[in-house]
Amino acid sequence: MAKKVEINAEACMGCGLCNATLPSVFGMGADGKAEVVAQPADGDDVDTVAASCPVGAITVSE
């Protein structure tokens, strides 16, 4: 089953870790905060990226 990724823009501090780790899914917006640029493909380790977010701004659902 495909996973869905969302970012809580209010919580995001714009560190860029998600974008640096998985740029096919995460980008950085003009406001300096992370944004989802594409939903993850099978095999993309979005769970690890979400767990690494220092402010817990990334949500992964099935």
PDB file of N, CA and C in Angstrom:
ATOM      1  N   MET A   1       0.843  -1.188   0.000  1.00  0.00           N
ATOM      2  CA  MET A   1       0.000   0.000   0.000  1.00  0.00           C
ATOM      3  C   MET A   1       0.884   1.247   0.000  1.00  0.00           C
ATOM      4  N   ALA A   2       0.502   2.224  -0.778  1.00  0.00           N
ATOM      5  CA  ALA A   2       1.281   3.460  -0.896  1.00  0.00           C
ATOM      6  C   ALA A   2       1.146   4.306   0.364  1.00  0.00           C
ATOM      7  N   LYS A   3       2.225   4.945   0.726  1.00  0.00           N
ATOM      8  CA  LYS A   3       2.229   5.823   1.896  1.00  0.00           C
ATOM      9  C   LYS A   3       1.961   7.249   1.454  1.00  0.00           C
ATOM     10  N   LYS A   4       1.362   8.016   2.350  1.00  0.00           N
ATOM     11  CA  LYS A   4       1.086   9.424   2.098  1.00  0.00           C
ATOM     12  C   LYS A   4       1.857  10.249   3.122  1.00  0.00           C
ATOM     13  N   VAL A   5       2.494  11.305   2.651  1.00  0.00           N
ATOM     14  CA  VAL A   5       3.315  12.158   3.504  1.00  0.00           C
ATOM     15  C   VAL A   5       2.699  13.554   3.563  1.00  0.00           C
ATOM     16  N   GLU A   6       2.681  14.117   4.758  1.00  0.00           N
ATOM     17  CA  GLU A   6       2.224  15.489   4.958  1.00  0.00           C
ATOM     18  C   GLU A   6       3.210  16.206   5.870  1.00  0.00           C
ATOM     19  N   ILE A   7       3.292  17.517   5.719  1.00  0.00           N
ATOM     20  CA  ILE A   7       4.152  18.333   6.575  1.00  0.00           C
ATOM     21  C   ILE A   7       3.298  19.379   7.276  1.00  0.00           C
ATOM     22  N   ASN A   8       3.490  19.494   8.581  1.00  0.00           N
ATOM     23  CA  ASN A   8       2.834  20.533   9.363  1.00  0.00           C
ATOM     24  C   ASN A   8       3.697  21.790   9.230  1.00  0.00           C
ATOM     25  N   ALA A   9       3.276  22.713   8.374  1.00  0.00           N
ATOM     26  CA  ALA A   9       4.071  23.911   8.084  1.00  0.00           C
ATOM     27  C   ALA A   9       4.280  24.790   9.317  1.00  0.00           C
ATOM     28  N   GLU A  10       3.327  24.777  10.225  1.00  0.00           N
ATOM     29  CA  GLU A  10       3.481  25.583  11.445  1.00  0.00           C
ATOM     30  C   GLU A  10       4.581  25.029  12.332  1.00  0.00           C
ATOM     31  N   ALA A  11       4.746  23.713  12.340  1.00  0.00           N
ATOM     32  CA  ALA A  11       5.764  23.086  13.182  1.00  0.00           C
ATOM     33  C   ALA A  11       7.142  23.087  12.526  1.00  0.00           C
ATOM     34  N   CYS A  12       7.180  23.094  11.198  1.00  0.00           N
ATOM     35  CA  CYS A  12       8.445  23.001  10.468  1.00  0.00           C
ATOM     36  C   CYS A  12       9.342  24.195  10.792  1.00  0.00           C
ATOM     37  N   MET A  13      10.621  23.887  11.084  1.00  0.00           N
ATOM     38  CA  MET A  13      11.587  24.948  11.358  1.00  0.00           C
ATOM     39  C   MET A  13      12.528  25.186  10.176  1.00  0.00           C
ATOM     40  N   GLY A  14      12.345  24.431   9.090  1.00  0.00           N
ATOM     41  CA  GLY A  14      13.122  24.660   7.876  1.00  0.00           C
ATOM     42  C   GLY A  14      14.562  24.203   7.934  1.00  0.00           C
ATOM     43  N   CYS A  15      14.856  23.151   8.688  1.00  0.00           N
ATOM     44  CA  CYS A  15      16.252  22.699   8.803  1.00  0.00           C
ATOM     45  C   CYS A  15      16.763  22.058   7.508  1.00  0.00           C
ATOM     46  N   GLY A  16      15.855  21.513   6.690  1.00  0.00           N
ATOM     47  CA  GLY A  16      16.245  20.941   5.401  1.00  0.00           C
ATOM     48  C   GLY A  16      16.703  19.497   5.442  1.00  0.00           C
ATOM     49  N   LEU A  17      16.643  18.848   6.606  1.00  0.00           N
ATOM     50  CA  LEU A  17      17.076  17.456   6.712  1.00  0.00           C
ATOM     51  C   LEU A  17      16.265  16.545   5.797  1.00  0.00           C
ATOM     52  N   CYS A  18      14.965  16.732   5.735  1.00  0.00           N
ATOM     53  CA  CYS A  18      14.119  15.880   4.895  1.00  0.00           C
ATOM     54  C   CYS A  18      14.482  16.048   3.417  1.00  0.00           C
ATOM     55  N   ASN A  19      14.677  17.275   3.000  1.00  0.00           N
ATOM     56  CA  ASN A  19      15.032  17.556   1.608  1.00  0.00           C
ATOM     57  C   ASN A  19      16.403  16.990   1.263  1.00  0.00           C
ATOM     58  N   ALA A  20      17.339  17.097   2.168  1.00  0.00           N
ATOM     59  CA  ALA A  20      18.683  16.576   1.926  1.00  0.00           C
ATOM     60  C   ALA A  20      18.690  15.052   1.874  1.00  0.00           C
ATOM     61  N   THR A  21      17.811  14.428   2.646  1.00  0.00           N
ATOM     62  CA  THR A  21      17.764  12.976   2.727  1.00  0.00           C
ATOM     63  C   THR A  21      16.959  12.354   1.589  1.00  0.00           C
ATOM     64  N   LEU A  22      15.840  12.967   1.232  1.00  0.00           N
ATOM     65  CA  LEU A  22      14.939  12.392   0.229  1.00  0.00           C
ATOM     66  C   LEU A  22      14.366  13.494  -0.671  1.00  0.00           C
ATOM     67  N   PRO A  23      15.210  14.069  -1.542  1.00  0.00           N
ATOM     68  CA  PRO A  23      14.765  15.191  -2.378  1.00  0.00           C
ATOM     69  C   PRO A  23      13.696  14.839  -3.413  1.00  0.00           C
ATOM     70  N   SER A  24      13.493  13.560  -3.668  1.00  0.00           N
ATOM     71  CA  SER A  24      12.426  13.168  -4.602  1.00  0.00           C
ATOM     72  C   SER A  24      11.048  13.356  -3.974  1.00  0.00           C
ATOM     73  N   VAL A  25      10.989  13.484  -2.656  1.00  0.00           N
ATOM     74  CA  VAL A  25       9.714  13.651  -1.949  1.00  0.00           C
ATOM     75  C   VAL A  25       9.587  15.040  -1.319  1.00  0.00           C
ATOM     76  N   PHE A  26      10.694  15.544  -0.764  1.00  0.00           N
ATOM     77  CA  PHE A  26      10.652  16.812  -0.023  1.00  0.00           C
ATOM     78  C   PHE A  26      11.447  17.908  -0.717  1.00  0.00           C
ATOM     79  N   GLY A  27      10.891  19.101  -0.716  1.00  0.00           N
ATOM     80  CA  GLY A  27      11.589  20.271  -1.230  1.00  0.00           C
ATOM     81  C   GLY A  27      11.515  21.364  -0.184  1.00  0.00           C
ATOM     82  N   MET A  28      12.121  22.494  -0.505  1.00  0.00           N
ATOM     83  CA  MET A  28      12.060  23.636   0.389  1.00  0.00           C
ATOM     84  C   MET A  28      11.308  24.750  -0.328  1.00  0.00           C
ATOM     85  N   GLY A  29      10.287  25.271   0.329  1.00  0.00           N
ATOM     86  CA  GLY A  29       9.465  26.314  -0.262  1.00  0.00           C
ATOM     87  C   GLY A  29      10.110  27.682  -0.163  1.00  0.00           C
ATOM     88  N   ALA A  30       9.493  28.646  -0.808  1.00  0.00           N
ATOM     89  CA  ALA A  30       9.983  30.025  -0.802  1.00  0.00           C
ATOM     90  C   ALA A  30      10.004  30.610   0.613  1.00  0.00           C
ATOM     91  N   ASP A  31       9.178  30.052   1.485  1.00  0.00           N
ATOM     92  CA  ASP A  31       9.138  30.524   2.879  1.00  0.00           C
ATOM     93  C   ASP A  31      10.224  29.888   3.740  1.00  0.00           C
ATOM     94  N   GLY A  32      11.059  29.025   3.129  1.00  0.00           N
ATOM     95  CA  GLY A  32      12.145  28.390   3.856  1.00  0.00           C
ATOM     96  C   GLY A  32      11.732  27.146   4.621  1.00  0.00           C
ATOM     97  N   LYS A  33      10.497  26.730   4.443  1.00  0.00           N
ATOM     98  CA  LYS A  33       9.998  25.543   5.129  1.00  0.00           C
ATOM     99  C   LYS A  33       9.845  24.393   4.142  1.00  0.00           C
ATOM    100  N   ALA A  34       9.872  23.186   4.689  1.00  0.00           N
ATOM    101  CA  ALA A  34       9.760  21.987   3.857  1.00  0.00           C
ATOM    102  C   ALA A  34       8.367  21.882   3.248  1.00  0.00           C
ATOM    103  N   GLU A  35       8.324  21.248   2.088  1.00  0.00           N
ATOM    104  CA  GLU A  35       7.061  20.960   1.427  1.00  0.00           C
ATOM    105  C   GLU A  35       7.177  19.617   0.722  1.00  0.00           C
ATOM    106  N   VAL A  36       6.042  18.974   0.538  1.00  0.00           N
ATOM    107  CA  VAL A  36       6.016  17.715  -0.189  1.00  0.00           C
ATOM    108  C   VAL A  36       5.944  18.049  -1.673  1.00  0.00           C
ATOM    109  N   VAL A  37       6.931  17.568  -2.445  1.00  0.00           N
ATOM    110  CA  VAL A  37       6.943  17.831  -3.890  1.00  0.00           C
ATOM    111  C   VAL A  37       6.385  16.657  -4.672  1.00  0.00           C
ATOM    112  N   ALA A  38       6.379  15.466  -4.063  1.00  0.00           N
ATOM    113  CA  ALA A  38       5.794  14.268  -4.675  1.00  0.00           C
ATOM    114  C   ALA A  38       5.559  13.252  -3.572  1.00  0.00           C
ATOM    115  N   GLN A  39       4.521  12.480  -3.709  1.00  0.00           N
ATOM    116  CA  GLN A  39       4.289  11.419  -2.737  1.00  0.00           C
ATOM    117  C   GLN A  39       5.332  10.327  -2.950  1.00  0.00           C
ATOM    118  N   PRO A  40       5.702   9.627  -1.889  1.00  0.00           N
ATOM    119  CA  PRO A  40       6.792   8.652  -1.985  1.00  0.00           C
ATOM    120  C   PRO A  40       6.464   7.462  -2.881  1.00  0.00           C
ATOM    121  N   ALA A  41       7.493   6.968  -3.535  1.00  0.00           N
ATOM    122  CA  ALA A  41       7.391   5.741  -4.314  1.00  0.00           C
ATOM    123  C   ALA A  41       7.660   4.575  -3.375  1.00  0.00           C
ATOM    124  N   ASP A  42       7.249   3.385  -3.774  1.00  0.00           N
ATOM    125  CA  ASP A  42       7.571   2.203  -2.988  1.00  0.00           C
ATOM    126  C   ASP A  42       9.082   2.135  -2.819  1.00  0.00           C
ATOM    127  N   GLY A  43       9.514   1.885  -1.620  1.00  0.00           N
ATOM    128  CA  GLY A  43      10.945   1.796  -1.338  1.00  0.00           C
ATOM    129  C   GLY A  43      11.532   3.065  -0.756  1.00  0.00           C
ATOM    130  N   ASP A  44      10.849   4.204  -0.907  1.00  0.00           N
ATOM    131  CA  ASP A  44      11.336   5.441  -0.285  1.00  0.00           C
ATOM    132  C   ASP A  44      11.170   5.312   1.226  1.00  0.00           C
ATOM    133  N   ASP A  45      12.223   5.555   1.968  1.00  0.00           N
ATOM    134  CA  ASP A  45      12.199   5.364   3.419  1.00  0.00           C
ATOM    135  C   ASP A  45      11.695   6.618   4.131  1.00  0.00           C
ATOM    136  N   VAL A  46      10.431   6.934   3.909  1.00  0.00           N
ATOM    137  CA  VAL A  46       9.856   8.134   4.511  1.00  0.00           C
ATOM    138  C   VAL A  46       9.653   7.994   6.013  1.00  0.00           C
ATOM    139  N   ASP A  47       9.511   6.771   6.506  1.00  0.00           N
ATOM    140  CA  ASP A  47       9.342   6.582   7.951  1.00  0.00           C
ATOM    141  C   ASP A  47      10.591   7.030   8.708  1.00  0.00           C
ATOM    142  N   THR A  48      11.754   6.683   8.182  1.00  0.00           N
ATOM    143  CA  THR A  48      13.007   7.093   8.822  1.00  0.00           C
ATOM    144  C   THR A  48      13.185   8.607   8.742  1.00  0.00           C
ATOM    145  N   VAL A  49      12.853   9.189   7.601  1.00  0.00           N
ATOM    146  CA  VAL A  49      12.963  10.640   7.450  1.00  0.00           C
ATOM    147  C   VAL A  49      12.021  11.331   8.436  1.00  0.00           C
ATOM    148  N   ALA A  50      10.790  10.847   8.545  1.00  0.00           N
ATOM    149  CA  ALA A  50       9.830  11.443   9.475  1.00  0.00           C
ATOM    150  C   ALA A  50      10.328  11.341  10.917  1.00  0.00           C
ATOM    151  N   ALA A  51      10.885  10.194  11.273  1.00  0.00           N
ATOM    152  CA  ALA A  51      11.398  10.000  12.633  1.00  0.00           C
ATOM    153  C   ALA A  51      12.608  10.889  12.914  1.00  0.00           C
ATOM    154  N   SER A  52      13.319  11.293  11.861  1.00  0.00           N
ATOM    155  CA  SER A  52      14.508  12.134  12.016  1.00  0.00           C
ATOM    156  C   SER A  52      14.188  13.619  12.109  1.00  0.00           C
ATOM    157  N   CYS A  53      12.957  14.006  11.761  1.00  0.00           N
ATOM    158  CA  CYS A  53      12.580  15.425  11.806  1.00  0.00           C
ATOM    159  C   CYS A  53      12.697  15.928  13.245  1.00  0.00           C
ATOM    160  N   PRO A  54      13.528  16.951  13.473  1.00  0.00           N
ATOM    161  CA  PRO A  54      13.757  17.408  14.855  1.00  0.00           C
ATOM    162  C   PRO A  54      12.541  17.998  15.556  1.00  0.00           C
ATOM    163  N   VAL A  55      11.537  18.397  14.791  1.00  0.00           N
ATOM    164  CA  VAL A  55      10.333  18.962  15.415  1.00  0.00           C
ATOM    165  C   VAL A  55       9.076  18.128  15.164  1.00  0.00           C
ATOM    166  N   GLY A  56       9.245  16.957  14.553  1.00  0.00           N
ATOM    167  CA  GLY A  56       8.117  16.058  14.323  1.00  0.00           C
ATOM    168  C   GLY A  56       7.060  16.612  13.388  1.00  0.00           C
ATOM    169  N   ALA A  57       7.498  17.379  12.388  1.00  0.00           N
ATOM    170  CA  ALA A  57       6.555  18.028  11.480  1.00  0.00           C
ATOM    171  C   ALA A  57       6.061  17.136  10.342  1.00  0.00           C
ATOM    172  N   ILE A  58       6.659  15.952  10.189  1.00  0.00           N
ATOM    173  CA  ILE A  58       6.312  15.071   9.074  1.00  0.00           C
ATOM    174  C   ILE A  58       5.422  13.947   9.564  1.00  0.00           C
ATOM    175  N   THR A  59       4.294  13.757   8.881  1.00  0.00           N
ATOM    176  CA  THR A  59       3.357  12.683   9.185  1.00  0.00           C
ATOM    177  C   THR A  59       3.310  11.729   8.008  1.00  0.00           C
ATOM    178  N   VAL A  60       3.412  10.436   8.301  1.00  0.00           N
ATOM    179  CA  VAL A  60       3.330   9.397   7.275  1.00  0.00           C
ATOM    180  C   VAL A  60       2.115   8.532   7.590  1.00  0.00           C
ATOM    181  N   SER A  61       1.266   8.341   6.598  1.00  0.00           N
ATOM    182  CA  SER A  61       0.089   7.477   6.790  1.00  0.00           C
ATOM    183  C   SER A  61       0.006   6.478   5.636  1.00  0.00           C
ATOM    184  N   GLU A  62      -0.755   5.427   5.858  1.00  0.00           N
ATOM    185  CA  GLU A  62      -0.928   4.381   4.839  1.00  0.00           C
ATOM    186  C   GLU A  62      -2.215   4.611   4.096  1.00  0.00           C
TER     187      GLU A  62
END
